[in-house]
CSV table of C-alpha atoms and ligand atoms in Angstrom, one decimal:
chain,number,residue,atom,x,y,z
Z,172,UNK,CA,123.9,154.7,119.1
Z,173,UNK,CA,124.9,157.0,116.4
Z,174,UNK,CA,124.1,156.3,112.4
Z,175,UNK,CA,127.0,157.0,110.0
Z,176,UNK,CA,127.1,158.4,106.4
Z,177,UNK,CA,128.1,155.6,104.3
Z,178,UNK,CA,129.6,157.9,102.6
Z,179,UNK,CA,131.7,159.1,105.0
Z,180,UNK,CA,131.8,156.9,108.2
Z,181,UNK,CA,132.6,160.0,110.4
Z,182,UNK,CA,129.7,161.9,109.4
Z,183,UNK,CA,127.5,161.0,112.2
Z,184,UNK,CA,124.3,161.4,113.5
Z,185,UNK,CA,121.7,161.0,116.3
Z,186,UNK,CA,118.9,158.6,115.4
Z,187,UNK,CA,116.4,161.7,116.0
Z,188,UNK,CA,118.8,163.2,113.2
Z,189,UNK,CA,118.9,160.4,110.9
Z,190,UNK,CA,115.1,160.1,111.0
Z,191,UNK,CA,114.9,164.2,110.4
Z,192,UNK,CA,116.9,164.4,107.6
Z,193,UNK,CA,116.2,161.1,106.1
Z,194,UNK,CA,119.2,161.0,104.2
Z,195,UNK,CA,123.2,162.3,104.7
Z,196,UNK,CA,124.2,166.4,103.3
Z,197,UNK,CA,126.8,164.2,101.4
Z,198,UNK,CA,123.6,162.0,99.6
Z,199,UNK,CA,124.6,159.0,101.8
Z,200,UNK,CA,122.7,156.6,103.6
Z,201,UNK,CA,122.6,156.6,106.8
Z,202,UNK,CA,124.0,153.2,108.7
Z,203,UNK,CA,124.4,152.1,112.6
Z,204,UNK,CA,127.5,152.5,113.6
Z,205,UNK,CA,127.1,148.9,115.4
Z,206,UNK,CA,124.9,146.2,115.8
Z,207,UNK,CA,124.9,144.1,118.7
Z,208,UNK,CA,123.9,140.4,118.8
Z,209,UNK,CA,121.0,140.0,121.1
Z,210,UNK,CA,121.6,136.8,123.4
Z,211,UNK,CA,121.3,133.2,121.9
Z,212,UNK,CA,118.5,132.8,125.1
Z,213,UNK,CA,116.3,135.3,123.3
Z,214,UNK,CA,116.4,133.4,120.0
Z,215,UNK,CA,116.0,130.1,122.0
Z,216,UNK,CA,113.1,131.4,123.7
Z,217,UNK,CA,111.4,133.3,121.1
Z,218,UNK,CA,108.2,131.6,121.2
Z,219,UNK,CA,107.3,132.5,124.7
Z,220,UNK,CA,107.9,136.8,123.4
Z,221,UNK,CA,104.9,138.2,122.0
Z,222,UNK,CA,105.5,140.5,118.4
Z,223,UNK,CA,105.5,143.4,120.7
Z,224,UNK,CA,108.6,142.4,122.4
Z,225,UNK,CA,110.5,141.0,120.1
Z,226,UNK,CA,110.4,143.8,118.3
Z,227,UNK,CA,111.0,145.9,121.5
Z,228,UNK,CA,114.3,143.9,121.6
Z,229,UNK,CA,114.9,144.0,118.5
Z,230,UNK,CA,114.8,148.0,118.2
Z,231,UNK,CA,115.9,149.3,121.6
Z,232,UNK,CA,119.3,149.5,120.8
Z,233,UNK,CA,119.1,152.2,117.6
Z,234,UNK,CA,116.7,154.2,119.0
Z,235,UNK,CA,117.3,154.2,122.9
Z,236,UNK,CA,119.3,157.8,122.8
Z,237,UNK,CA,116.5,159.2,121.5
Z,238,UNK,CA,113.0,157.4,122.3
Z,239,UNK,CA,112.7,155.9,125.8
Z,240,UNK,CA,111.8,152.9,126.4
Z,241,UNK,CA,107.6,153.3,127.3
Z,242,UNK,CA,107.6,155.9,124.5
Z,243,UNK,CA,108.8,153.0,122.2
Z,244,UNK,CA,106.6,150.5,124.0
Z,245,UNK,CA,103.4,152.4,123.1
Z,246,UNK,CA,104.9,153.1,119.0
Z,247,UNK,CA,105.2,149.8,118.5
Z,248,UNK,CA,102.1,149.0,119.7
Z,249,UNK,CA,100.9,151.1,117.7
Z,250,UNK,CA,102.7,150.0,115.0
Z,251,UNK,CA,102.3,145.8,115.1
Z,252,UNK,CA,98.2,145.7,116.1
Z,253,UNK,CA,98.0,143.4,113.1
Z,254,UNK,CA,98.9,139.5,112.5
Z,255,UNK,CA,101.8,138.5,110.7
Z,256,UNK,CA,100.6,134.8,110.0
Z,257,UNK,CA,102.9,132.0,108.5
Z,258,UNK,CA,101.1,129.9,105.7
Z,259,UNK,CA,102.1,126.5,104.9
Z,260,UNK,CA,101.7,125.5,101.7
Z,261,UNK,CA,103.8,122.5,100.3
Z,262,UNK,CA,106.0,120.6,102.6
Z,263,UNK,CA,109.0,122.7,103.4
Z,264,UNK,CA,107.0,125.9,101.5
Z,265,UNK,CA,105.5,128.6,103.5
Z,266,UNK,CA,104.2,132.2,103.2
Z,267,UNK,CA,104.8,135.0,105.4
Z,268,UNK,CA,101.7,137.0,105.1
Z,269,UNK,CA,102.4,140.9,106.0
Z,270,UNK,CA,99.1,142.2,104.3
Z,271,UNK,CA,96.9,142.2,107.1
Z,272,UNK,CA,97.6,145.9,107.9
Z,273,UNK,CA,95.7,148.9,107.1
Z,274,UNK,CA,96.7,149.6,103.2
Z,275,UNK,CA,97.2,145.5,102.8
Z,276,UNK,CA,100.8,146.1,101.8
Z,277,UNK,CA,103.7,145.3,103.7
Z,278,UNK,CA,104.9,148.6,103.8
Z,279,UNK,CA,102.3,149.6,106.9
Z,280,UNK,CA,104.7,148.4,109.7
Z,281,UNK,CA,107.7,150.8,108.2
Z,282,UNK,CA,105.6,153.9,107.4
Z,283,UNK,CA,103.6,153.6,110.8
Z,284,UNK,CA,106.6,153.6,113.2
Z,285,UNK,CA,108.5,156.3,111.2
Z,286,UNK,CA,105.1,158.8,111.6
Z,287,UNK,CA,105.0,157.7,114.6
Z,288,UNK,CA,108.5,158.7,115.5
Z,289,UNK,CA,108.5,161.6,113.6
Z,290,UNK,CA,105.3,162.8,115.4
Z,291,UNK,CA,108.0,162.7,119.0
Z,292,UNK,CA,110.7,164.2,117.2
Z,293,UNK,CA,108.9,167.3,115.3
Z,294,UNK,CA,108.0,169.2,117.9
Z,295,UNK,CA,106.8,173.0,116.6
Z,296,UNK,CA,109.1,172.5,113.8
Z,297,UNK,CA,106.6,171.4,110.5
Z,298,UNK,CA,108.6,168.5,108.5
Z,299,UNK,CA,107.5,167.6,105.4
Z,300,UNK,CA,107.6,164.1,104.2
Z,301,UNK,CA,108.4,163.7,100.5
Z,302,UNK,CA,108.1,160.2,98.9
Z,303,UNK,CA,108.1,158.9,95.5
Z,304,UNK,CA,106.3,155.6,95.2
Z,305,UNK,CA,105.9,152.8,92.8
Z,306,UNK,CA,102.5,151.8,94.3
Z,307,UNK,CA,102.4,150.6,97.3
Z,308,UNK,CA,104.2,152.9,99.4
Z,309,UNK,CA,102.2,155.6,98.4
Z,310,UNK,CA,99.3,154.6,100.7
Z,311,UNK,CA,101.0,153.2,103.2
Z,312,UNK,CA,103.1,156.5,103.9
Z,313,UNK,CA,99.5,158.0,103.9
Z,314,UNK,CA,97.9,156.2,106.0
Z,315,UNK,CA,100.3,155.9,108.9
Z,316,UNK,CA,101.2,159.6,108.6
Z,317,UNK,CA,97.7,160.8,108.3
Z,318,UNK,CA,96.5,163.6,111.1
Z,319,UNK,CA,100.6,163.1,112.4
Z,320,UNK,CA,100.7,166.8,113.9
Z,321,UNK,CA,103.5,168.8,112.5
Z,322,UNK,CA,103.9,166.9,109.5
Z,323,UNK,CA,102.9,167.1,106.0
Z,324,UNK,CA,103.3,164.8,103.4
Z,325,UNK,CA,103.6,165.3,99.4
Z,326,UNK,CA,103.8,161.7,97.7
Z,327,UNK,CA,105.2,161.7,93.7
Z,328,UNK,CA,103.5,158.6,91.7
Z,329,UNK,CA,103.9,158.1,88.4
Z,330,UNK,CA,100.5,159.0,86.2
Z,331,UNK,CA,99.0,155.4,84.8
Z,332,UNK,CA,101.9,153.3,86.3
Z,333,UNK,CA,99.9,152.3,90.0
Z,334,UNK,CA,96.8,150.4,89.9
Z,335,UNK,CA,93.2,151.8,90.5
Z,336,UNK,CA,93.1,151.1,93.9
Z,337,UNK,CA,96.8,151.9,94.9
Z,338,UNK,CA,96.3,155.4,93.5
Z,339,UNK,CA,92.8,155.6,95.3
Z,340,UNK,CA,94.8,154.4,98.8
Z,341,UNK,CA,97.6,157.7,98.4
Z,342,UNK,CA,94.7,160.4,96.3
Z,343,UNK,CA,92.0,160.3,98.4
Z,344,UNK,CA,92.7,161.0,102.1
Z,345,UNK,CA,93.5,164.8,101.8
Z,346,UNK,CA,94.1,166.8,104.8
Z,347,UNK,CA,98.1,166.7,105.6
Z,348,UNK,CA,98.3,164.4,102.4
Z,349,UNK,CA,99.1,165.7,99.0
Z,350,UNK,CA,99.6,163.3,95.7
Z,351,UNK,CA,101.7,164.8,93.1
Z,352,UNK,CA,100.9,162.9,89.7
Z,353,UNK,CA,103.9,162.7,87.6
Z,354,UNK,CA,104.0,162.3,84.1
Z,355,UNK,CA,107.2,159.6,83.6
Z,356,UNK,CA,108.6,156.6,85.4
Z,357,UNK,CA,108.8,155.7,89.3
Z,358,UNK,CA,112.7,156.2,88.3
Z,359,UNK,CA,111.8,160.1,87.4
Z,360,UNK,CA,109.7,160.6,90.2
Z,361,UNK,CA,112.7,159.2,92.7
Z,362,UNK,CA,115.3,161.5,90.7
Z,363,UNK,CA,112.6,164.5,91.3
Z,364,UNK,CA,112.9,163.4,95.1
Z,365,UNK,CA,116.3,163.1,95.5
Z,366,UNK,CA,116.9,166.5,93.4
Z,367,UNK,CA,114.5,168.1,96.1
Z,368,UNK,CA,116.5,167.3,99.0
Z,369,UNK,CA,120.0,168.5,97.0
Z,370,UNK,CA,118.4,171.8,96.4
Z,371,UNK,CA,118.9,174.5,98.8
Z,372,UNK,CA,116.3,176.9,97.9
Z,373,UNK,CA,114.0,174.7,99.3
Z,374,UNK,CA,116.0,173.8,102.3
Z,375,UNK,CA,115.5,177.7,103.1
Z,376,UNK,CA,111.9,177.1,102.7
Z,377,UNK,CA,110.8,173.5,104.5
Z,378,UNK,CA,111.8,171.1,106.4
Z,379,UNK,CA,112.2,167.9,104.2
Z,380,UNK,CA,112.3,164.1,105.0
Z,381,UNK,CA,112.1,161.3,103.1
Z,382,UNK,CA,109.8,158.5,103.8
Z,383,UNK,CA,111.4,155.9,101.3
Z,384,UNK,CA,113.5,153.1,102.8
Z,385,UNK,CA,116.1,155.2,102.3
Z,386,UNK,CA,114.8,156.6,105.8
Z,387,UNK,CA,116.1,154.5,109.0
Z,388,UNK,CA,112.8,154.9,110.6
Z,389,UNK,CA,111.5,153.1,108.0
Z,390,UNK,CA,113.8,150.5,106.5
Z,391,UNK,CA,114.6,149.1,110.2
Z,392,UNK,CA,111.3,148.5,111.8
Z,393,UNK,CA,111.2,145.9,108.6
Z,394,UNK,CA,113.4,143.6,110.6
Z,395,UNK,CA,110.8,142.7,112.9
Z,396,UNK,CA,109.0,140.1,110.6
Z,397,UNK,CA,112.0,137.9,110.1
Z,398,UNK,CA,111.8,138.0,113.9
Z,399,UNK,CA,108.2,137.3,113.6
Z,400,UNK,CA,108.5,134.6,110.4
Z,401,UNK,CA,111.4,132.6,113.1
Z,402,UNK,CA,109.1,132.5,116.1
Z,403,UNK,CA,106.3,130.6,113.7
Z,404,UNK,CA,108.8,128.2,112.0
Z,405,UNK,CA,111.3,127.7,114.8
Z,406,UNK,CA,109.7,124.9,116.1
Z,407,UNK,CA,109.8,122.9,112.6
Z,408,UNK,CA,113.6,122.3,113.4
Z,409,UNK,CA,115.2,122.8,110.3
Z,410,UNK,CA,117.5,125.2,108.3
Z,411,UNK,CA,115.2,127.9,107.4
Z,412,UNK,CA,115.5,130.4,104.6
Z,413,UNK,CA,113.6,133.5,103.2
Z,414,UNK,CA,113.0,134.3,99.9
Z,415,UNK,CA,111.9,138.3,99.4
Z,416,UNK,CA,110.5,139.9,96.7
Z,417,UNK,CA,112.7,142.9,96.2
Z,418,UNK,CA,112.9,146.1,94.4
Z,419,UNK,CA,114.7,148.7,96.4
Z,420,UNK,CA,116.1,146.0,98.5
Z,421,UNK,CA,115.2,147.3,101.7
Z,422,UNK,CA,112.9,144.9,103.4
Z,423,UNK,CA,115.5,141.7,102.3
Z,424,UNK,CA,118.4,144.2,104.3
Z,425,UNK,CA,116.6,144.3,106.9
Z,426,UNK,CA,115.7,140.8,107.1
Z,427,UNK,CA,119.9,140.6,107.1
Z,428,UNK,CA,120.5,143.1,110.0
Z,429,UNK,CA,118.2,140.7,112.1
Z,430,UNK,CA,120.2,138.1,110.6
Z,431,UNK,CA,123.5,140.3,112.3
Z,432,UNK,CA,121.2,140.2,115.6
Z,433,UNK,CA,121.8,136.4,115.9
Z,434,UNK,CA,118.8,135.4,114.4
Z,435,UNK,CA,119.8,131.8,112.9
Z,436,UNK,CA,118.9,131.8,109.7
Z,437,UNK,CA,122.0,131.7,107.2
Z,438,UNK,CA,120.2,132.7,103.9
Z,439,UNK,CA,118.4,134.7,101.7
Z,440,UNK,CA,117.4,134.9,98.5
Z,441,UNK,CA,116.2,137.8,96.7
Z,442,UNK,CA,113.6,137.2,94.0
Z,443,UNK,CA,113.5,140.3,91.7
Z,444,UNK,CA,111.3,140.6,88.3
Z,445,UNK,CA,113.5,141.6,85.0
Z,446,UNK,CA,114.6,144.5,86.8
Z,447,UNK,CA,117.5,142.4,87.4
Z,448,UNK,CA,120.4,144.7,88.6
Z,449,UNK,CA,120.8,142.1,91.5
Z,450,UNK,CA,120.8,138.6,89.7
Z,451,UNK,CA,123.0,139.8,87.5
Z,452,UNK,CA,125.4,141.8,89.7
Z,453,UNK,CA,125.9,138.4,92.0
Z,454,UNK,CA,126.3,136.2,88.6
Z,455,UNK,CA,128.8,138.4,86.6
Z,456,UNK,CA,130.1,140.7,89.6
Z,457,UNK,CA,129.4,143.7,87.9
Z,458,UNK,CA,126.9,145.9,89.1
Z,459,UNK,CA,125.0,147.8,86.0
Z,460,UNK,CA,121.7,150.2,87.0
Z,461,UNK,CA,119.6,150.2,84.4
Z,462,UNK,CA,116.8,152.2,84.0
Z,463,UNK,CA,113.7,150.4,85.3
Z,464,UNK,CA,111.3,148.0,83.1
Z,465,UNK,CA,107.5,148.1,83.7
Z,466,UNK,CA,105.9,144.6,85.0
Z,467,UNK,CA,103.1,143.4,86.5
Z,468,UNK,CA,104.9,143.2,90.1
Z,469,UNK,CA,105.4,147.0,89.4
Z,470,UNK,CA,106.4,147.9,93.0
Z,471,UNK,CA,109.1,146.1,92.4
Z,472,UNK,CA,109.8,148.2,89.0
Z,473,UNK,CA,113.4,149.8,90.2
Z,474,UNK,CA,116.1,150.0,88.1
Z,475,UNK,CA,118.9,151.4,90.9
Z,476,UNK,CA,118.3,149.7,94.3
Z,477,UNK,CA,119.0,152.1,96.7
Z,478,UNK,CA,119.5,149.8,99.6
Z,479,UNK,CA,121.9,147.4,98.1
Z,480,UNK,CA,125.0,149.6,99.3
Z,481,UNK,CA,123.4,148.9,102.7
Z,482,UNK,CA,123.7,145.4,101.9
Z,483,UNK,CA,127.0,145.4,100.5
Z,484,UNK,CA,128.7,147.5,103.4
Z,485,UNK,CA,126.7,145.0,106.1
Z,486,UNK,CA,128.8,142.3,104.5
Z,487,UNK,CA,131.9,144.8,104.3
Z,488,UNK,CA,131.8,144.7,100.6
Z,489,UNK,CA,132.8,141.7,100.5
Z,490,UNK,CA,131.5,139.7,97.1
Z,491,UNK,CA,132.2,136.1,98.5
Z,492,UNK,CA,130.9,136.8,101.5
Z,493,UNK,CA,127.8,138.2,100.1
Z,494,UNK,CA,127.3,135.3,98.4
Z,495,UNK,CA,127.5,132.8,100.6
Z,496,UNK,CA,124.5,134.2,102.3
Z,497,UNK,CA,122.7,135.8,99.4
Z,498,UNK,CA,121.6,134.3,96.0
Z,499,UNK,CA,119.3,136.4,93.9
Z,500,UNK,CA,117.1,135.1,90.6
Z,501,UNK,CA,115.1,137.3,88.4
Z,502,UNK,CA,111.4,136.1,86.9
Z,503,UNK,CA,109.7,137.4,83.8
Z,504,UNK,CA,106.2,138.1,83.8
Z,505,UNK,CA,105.1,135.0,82.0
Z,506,UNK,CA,106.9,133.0,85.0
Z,507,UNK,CA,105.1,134.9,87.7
Z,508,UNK,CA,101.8,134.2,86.5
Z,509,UNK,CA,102.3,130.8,85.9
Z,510,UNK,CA,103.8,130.7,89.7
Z,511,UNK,CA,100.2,132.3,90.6
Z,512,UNK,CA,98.0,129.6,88.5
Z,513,UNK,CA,100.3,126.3,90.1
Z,514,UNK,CA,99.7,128.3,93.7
Z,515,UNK,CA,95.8,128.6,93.0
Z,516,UNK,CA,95.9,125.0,91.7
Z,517,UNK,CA,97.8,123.1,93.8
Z,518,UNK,CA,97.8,125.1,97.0
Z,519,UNK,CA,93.9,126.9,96.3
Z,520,UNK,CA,96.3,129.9,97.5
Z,521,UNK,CA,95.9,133.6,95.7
Z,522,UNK,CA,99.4,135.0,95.6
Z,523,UNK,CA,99.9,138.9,94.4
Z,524,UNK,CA,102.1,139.0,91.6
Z,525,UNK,CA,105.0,139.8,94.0
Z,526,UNK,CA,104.0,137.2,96.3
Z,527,UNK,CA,104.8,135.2,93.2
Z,528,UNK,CA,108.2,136.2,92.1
Z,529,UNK,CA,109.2,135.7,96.2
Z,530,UNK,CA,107.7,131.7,95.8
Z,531,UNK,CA,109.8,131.3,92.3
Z,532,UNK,CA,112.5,132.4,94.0
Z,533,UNK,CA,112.6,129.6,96.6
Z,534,UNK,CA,111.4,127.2,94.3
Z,535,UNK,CA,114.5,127.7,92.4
Z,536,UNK,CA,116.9,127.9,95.7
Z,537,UNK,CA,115.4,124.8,96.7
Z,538,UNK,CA,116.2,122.9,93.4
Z,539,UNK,CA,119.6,122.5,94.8
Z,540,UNK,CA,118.6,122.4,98.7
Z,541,UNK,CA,115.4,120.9,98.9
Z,542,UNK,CA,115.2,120.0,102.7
Z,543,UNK,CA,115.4,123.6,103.7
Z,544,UNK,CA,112.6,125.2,105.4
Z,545,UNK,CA,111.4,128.2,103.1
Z,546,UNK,CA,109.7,131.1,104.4
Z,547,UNK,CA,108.4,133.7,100.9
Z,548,UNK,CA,107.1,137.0,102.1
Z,549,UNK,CA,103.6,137.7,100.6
Z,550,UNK,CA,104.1,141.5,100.7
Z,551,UNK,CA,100.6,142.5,99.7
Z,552,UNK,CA,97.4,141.2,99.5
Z,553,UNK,CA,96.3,140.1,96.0
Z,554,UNK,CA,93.6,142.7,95.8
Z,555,UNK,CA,96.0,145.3,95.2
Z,556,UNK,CA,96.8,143.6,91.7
Z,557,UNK,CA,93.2,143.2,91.0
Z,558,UNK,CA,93.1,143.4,87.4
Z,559,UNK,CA,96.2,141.5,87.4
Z,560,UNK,CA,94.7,138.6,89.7
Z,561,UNK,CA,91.4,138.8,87.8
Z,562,UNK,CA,93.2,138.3,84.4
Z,563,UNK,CA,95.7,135.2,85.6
Z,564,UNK,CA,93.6,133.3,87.7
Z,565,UNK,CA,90.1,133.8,86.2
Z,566,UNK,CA,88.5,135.0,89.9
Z,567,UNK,CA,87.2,137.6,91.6
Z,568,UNK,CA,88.5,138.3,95.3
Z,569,UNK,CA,86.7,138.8,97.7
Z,570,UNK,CA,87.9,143.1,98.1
Z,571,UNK,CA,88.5,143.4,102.0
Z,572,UNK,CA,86.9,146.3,104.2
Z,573,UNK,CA,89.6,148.7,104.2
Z,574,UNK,CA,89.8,148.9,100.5
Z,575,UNK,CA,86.2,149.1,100.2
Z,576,UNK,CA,86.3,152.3,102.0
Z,577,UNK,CA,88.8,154.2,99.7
Z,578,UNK,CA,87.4,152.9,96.4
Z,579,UNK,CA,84.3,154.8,95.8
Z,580,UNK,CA,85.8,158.1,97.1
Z,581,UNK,CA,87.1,160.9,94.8
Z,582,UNK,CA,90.7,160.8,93.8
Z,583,UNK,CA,92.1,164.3,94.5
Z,584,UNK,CA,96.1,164.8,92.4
Z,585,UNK,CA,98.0,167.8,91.2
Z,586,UNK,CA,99.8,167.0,87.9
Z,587,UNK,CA,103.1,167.5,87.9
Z,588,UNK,CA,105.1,167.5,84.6
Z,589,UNK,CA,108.8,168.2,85.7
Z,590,UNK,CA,111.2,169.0,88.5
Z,591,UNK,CA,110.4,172.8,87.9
Z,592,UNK,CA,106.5,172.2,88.6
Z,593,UNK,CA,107.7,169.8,91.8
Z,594,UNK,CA,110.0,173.0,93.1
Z,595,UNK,CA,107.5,175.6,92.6
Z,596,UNK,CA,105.0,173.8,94.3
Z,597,UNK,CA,107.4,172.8,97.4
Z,598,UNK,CA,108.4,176.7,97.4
Z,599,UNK,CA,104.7,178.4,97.1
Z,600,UNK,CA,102.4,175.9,99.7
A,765,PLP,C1,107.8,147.8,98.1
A,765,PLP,C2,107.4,146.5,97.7
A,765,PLP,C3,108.2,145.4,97.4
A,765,PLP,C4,109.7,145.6,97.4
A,765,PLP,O1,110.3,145.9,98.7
A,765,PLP,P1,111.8,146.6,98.8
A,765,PLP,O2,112.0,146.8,100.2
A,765,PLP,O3,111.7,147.9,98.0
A,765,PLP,O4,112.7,145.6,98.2
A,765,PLP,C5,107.7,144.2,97.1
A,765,PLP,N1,106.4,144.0,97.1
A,765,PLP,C6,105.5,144.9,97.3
A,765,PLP,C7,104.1,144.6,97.3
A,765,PLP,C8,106.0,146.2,97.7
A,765,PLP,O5,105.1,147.2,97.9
């Protein structure tokens, strides 16, 4: 299995190389050259699989040149020793819950197998992972490549723009973690990113990766909880659908490339906030980047979804066909909360803010097909949004153990004011 520049299909690359590099020398992502169906037994059978071989399954066949097959056994058990539990909520309603990891954000189960391959493919060679984040990935990145030998990592956040205890998750575990604190947008902080791996002077002087779902390693592990969502609703018998809160688009791609496995499930919805590139682009057919709008479901604050062109090619950039499995609704901020008081009322459920947009998002799929069975991804746990939470619903959360831990401890950033102070501080440490 080789991985393609979509930019230039015969630019290709070993998965090792893909994961290395993180993205194409001609600034393209990087794409399987194939996906194969896995057999209509496996999907009939899921239920009898436990998470750790369905995702084996799932996996083997982009990684196999390059990881063998216990080596991937013992990553992705490393990788899924959480639960990924299904929530019913309403008839026909339920809530994918993929918080239960270390950082309580989704994010954990993409960032943990890429360290962990990364940590097989370094070798003596020191990589260093450089992410921008809007919040959540931050920690996540952190926390799964903490103490990865061979590899350090410098994460850009923008300075105000991630909540207390997002920033505490990526500032405070020092040792092969650095936070750069950028004065600007998550937008600037990606453009700082992307301008780092264009820039040759630093190429001479580091290894760099990216850890962004730009990165295979981490976009495609993502798949697995579709995989995980089907084996819990399969047994309801009816059409199911999945409606994902999205912002760089890369978890609802992935949730398609399982789709392209033979999972049966024929749509998706994305649910974005008014950064509403998407929405619009599948309304109008014109797709506009704008540049990115702060809301309360700010990891979802992303003006230029980088993953979309994944989306589009997987569906040959074809617009009808794109549509006919994909519709995609935007939700202010006055919306989302609302969605988080009628959750806490009628359900006695705390959603996150993107939690929220993800349950709007069905809700206004199943207007028009309301026997569907619909399956929103709760993509962190509401603590994260605390202030947010606190504010809406009038309550306190309970704050679970692992944020506990990081909250009292000192926050440790270097300020970083433009792409200069980013490149002299890539070139000097
Ligand atoms: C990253 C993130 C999203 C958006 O995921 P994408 O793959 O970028 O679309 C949604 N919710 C939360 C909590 C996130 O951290």
């Amino acid at each position: 299995m080789h991985f393609y520049s979509l930019n230039n299909p015969s630019h290709k690359v070993s998965f090792k190389e893909a994961v290395i590099s993180g993205i194409a020398p001609d600034r393209g992502l990087y794409f399987p050259e194939s996906i194969a169906p896995l057999d209509a037994d496996f999907f009939e059978n899921i239920t009898s699989y436990s998470k750790q071989e369905i995702a084996f399954q799932a996996i083997h066949q982009f990684v196999k040149n390059d990881i063998d097959a216990i080596t991937l056994q013992e990553i992705i058990a490393k990788t899924l020793d959480f639960e990924f539990p299904l929530v019913e909520l309403e008839e026909n309603v339920a809530t994918l819950e993929l918080f239960h990891g270390p950082t309580m954000a989704f994010k954990d189960v993409g960032a943990r197998f890429m360290a962990n391959c990364l940590g097989q493919f370094s070798n003596k060679k020191e990589v260093t992972v450089l992410v921008a984040t809007s919040g959540d990935t931050g920690g996540a990145v952190a926390n799964g490549f903490l103490d990865v030998e061979g590899v350090q990592v410098v994460i850009l956040y923008p300075s105000g723009k991630v909540s207390e205890i997002q920033e505490k998750q990526l500032t405070t575990l020092g040792q092969n973690i650095t936070a750069l604190e950028v004065e600007g947008t998550f937008d600037d902080c990606q453009k700082m990113v992307k301008t780092a791996f264009l820039d040759d002077e630093i190429a001479l002087n580091r290894n760099l990766t990216s850890a962004n779902s730009i990165n295979v390693a981490r976009w495609l592990p993502q798949l697995f909880y579709f995989l995980l969502a089907y084996k819990q609703a399969k047994s309801k018998g009816k059409d199911i659908v999945f409606s994902v809160p999205s912002g760089n688009f890369g978890n609802i791609c992935a949730g398609m490339v399982a789709q392209k496995l033979g999972m049966p499930v024929n749509h998706f919805i994305a649910a974005t906030n008014v950064n509403d590139v998407v929405p619009h682009y599948l309304s109008s057919g014109s797709y506009t980047p704008k540049p990115s709008k702060a809301t309360i479901s700010n990891a979802m604050d992303v003006g230029d979804p980088s993953n979309f062109v994944r989306i589009q090619h997987l569906y040959d950039n074809d617009f009808s066909k794109l549509k006919t499995v994909l519709s995609s609704y935007a939700f202010n901020d006055t919306e989302t909360r609302e969605a988080m008081k009628k959750l806490k009322s009628d359900s006695d459920y705390i959603a996150d803010p993107h939690g929220a947009v993800g349950y709007l998002g069905l809700k206004e799929h199943q207007k028009k097909h309301p026997n569907v069975y619909g399956i929103f991804l709760e993509t962190a746990h509401p603590v994260k949004f605390l202030p947010i939470v606190e504010e809406t619903l009038g309550i306190r959360p309970d704050i679970p153990p692992q944020i506990r831990a990081v909250i009292n401890k000192p926050k440790k950033s270097i300020k970083v004011s433009d792409y200069d102070a980013l490149k002299s501080f890539l070139m000097k440490n």
